[in-house]
Amino acid sequence: MSKKTFVKSDIVKSLQGYFQKIPNNDVEKIVETIFKYLSNALSSGRNIEIRQFGTFKIKNMPERKSRNPKTGET
C-alpha cells in the first residue's frame, strides 16, 4: 500500500466537486484564503485547533549540527 501525499490542489478539486454551484476560481480563492489565515495565525504565535482533525502549533527546537552523509563534513 503506497502513501499518497494530499496536496492543496487535491483539496481544491474535492471542494469543487462538492460545491458545484460555486465557480472554480472562487473555490481556489477560498482555499488560498484559509491557508493564508492559518499561516498568519501560526506566524503570530497562535495555536490552531480544528476539532476532530488536529492541533497545529509552532514548536521551537534548539539548533543542531548536521553532517553531509557523503563527506562527513559538519
mmCIF file of C-alpha atoms in Angstrom:
data_model
loop_
_atom_site.group_PDB
_atom_site.id
_atom_site.type_symbol
_atom_site.label_atom_id
_atom_site.label_comp_id
_atom_site.label_asym_id
_atom_site.label_seq_id
_atom_site.Cartn_x
_atom_site.Cartn_y
_atom_site.Cartn_z
ATOM 1 C CA MET A 1 0.000 0.000 0.000
ATOM 2 C CA SER A 2 1.611 3.238 -1.117
ATOM 3 C CA LYS A 3 1.177 6.536 0.706
ATOM 4 C CA LYS A 4 -0.188 9.373 -1.401
ATOM 5 C CA THR A 5 0.579 12.916 -0.424
ATOM 6 C CA PHE A 6 -2.567 15.029 -0.144
ATOM 7 C CA VAL A 7 -1.795 18.483 -1.523
ATOM 8 C CA LYS A 8 -3.687 21.766 -1.738
ATOM 9 C CA SER A 9 -4.818 21.094 -5.313
ATOM 10 C CA ASP A 10 -6.472 17.873 -4.086
ATOM 11 C CA ILE A 11 -8.439 19.897 -1.540
ATOM 12 C CA VAL A 12 -9.499 22.357 -4.233
ATOM 13 C CA LYS A 13 -10.627 19.556 -6.576
ATOM 14 C CA SER A 14 -12.557 17.849 -3.803
ATOM 15 C CA LEU A 15 -14.332 21.057 -2.824
ATOM 16 C CA GLN A 16 -15.085 21.896 -6.463
ATOM 17 C CA GLY A 17 -16.877 18.567 -6.764
ATOM 18 C CA TYR A 18 -18.784 19.118 -3.533
ATOM 19 C CA PHE A 19 -19.744 22.776 -4.164
ATOM 20 C CA GLN A 20 -20.545 22.636 -7.866
ATOM 21 C CA LYS A 21 -22.578 25.874 -7.842
ATOM 22 C CA ILE A 22 -19.552 27.918 -6.724
ATOM 23 C CA PRO A 23 -17.211 28.903 -9.596
ATOM 24 C CA ASN A 24 -13.877 27.045 -9.574
ATOM 25 C CA ASN A 25 -11.882 30.288 -9.272
ATOM 26 C CA ASP A 26 -13.829 31.191 -6.137
ATOM 27 C CA VAL A 27 -13.168 27.779 -4.572
ATOM 28 C CA GLU A 28 -9.430 28.252 -5.225
ATOM 29 C CA LYS A 29 -9.539 31.726 -3.644
ATOM 30 C CA ILE A 30 -11.382 30.383 -0.586
ATOM 31 C CA VAL A 31 -8.829 27.607 -0.026
ATOM 32 C CA GLU A 32 -5.933 30.045 -0.522
ATOM 33 C CA THR A 33 -7.507 32.492 1.953
ATOM 34 C CA ILE A 34 -7.922 29.756 4.564
ATOM 35 C CA PHE A 35 -4.290 28.674 4.213
ATOM 36 C CA LYS A 36 -3.087 32.299 4.438
ATOM 37 C CA TYR A 37 -5.150 32.807 7.588
ATOM 38 C CA LEU A 38 -3.766 29.638 9.195
ATOM 39 C CA SER A 39 -0.216 30.569 8.216
ATOM 40 C CA ASN A 40 -0.572 34.096 9.609
ATOM 41 C CA ALA A 41 -2.042 32.773 12.860
ATOM 42 C CA LEU A 42 0.857 30.350 13.324
ATOM 43 C CA SER A 43 3.388 33.050 12.431
ATOM 44 C CA SER A 44 1.981 35.330 15.111
ATOM 45 C CA GLY A 45 2.403 32.617 17.754
ATOM 46 C CA ARG A 46 -1.184 31.412 17.955
ATOM 47 C CA ASN A 47 -2.189 27.752 18.066
ATOM 48 C CA ILE A 48 -4.836 26.317 15.752
ATOM 49 C CA GLU A 49 -7.264 23.625 16.837
ATOM 50 C CA ILE A 50 -9.616 22.047 14.318
ATOM 51 C CA ARG A 51 -11.911 19.694 16.209
ATOM 52 C CA GLN A 52 -11.832 16.065 15.061
ATOM 53 C CA PHE A 53 -8.848 16.875 12.843
ATOM 54 C CA GLY A 54 -5.834 18.154 14.717
ATOM 55 C CA THR A 55 -3.942 20.871 16.524
ATOM 56 C CA PHE A 56 -1.223 22.946 14.897
ATOM 57 C CA LYS A 57 1.430 24.982 16.677
ATOM 58 C CA ILE A 58 4.950 26.198 16.089
ATOM 59 C CA LYS A 59 7.496 24.211 18.051
ATOM 60 C CA ASN A 60 10.867 25.891 18.519
ATOM 61 C CA MET A 61 13.716 23.418 18.514
ATOM 62 C CA PRO A 62 17.299 24.085 19.562
ATOM 63 C CA GLU A 63 19.892 24.257 16.796
ATOM 64 C CA ARG A 64 21.793 21.108 15.998
ATOM 65 C CA LYS A 65 24.791 20.355 13.857
ATOM 66 C CA SER A 66 24.177 18.357 10.728
ATOM 67 C CA ARG A 67 26.623 16.426 8.616
ATOM 68 C CA ASN A 68 26.975 15.778 4.928
ATOM 69 C CA PRO A 69 26.497 11.994 4.661
ATOM 70 C CA LYS A 70 28.886 11.780 1.709
ATOM 71 C CA THR A 71 31.816 13.654 3.189
ATOM 72 C CA GLY A 72 31.082 13.635 6.911
ATOM 73 C CA GLU A 73 31.644 17.413 6.881
ATOM 74 C CA THR A 74 29.811 19.402 9.564
#
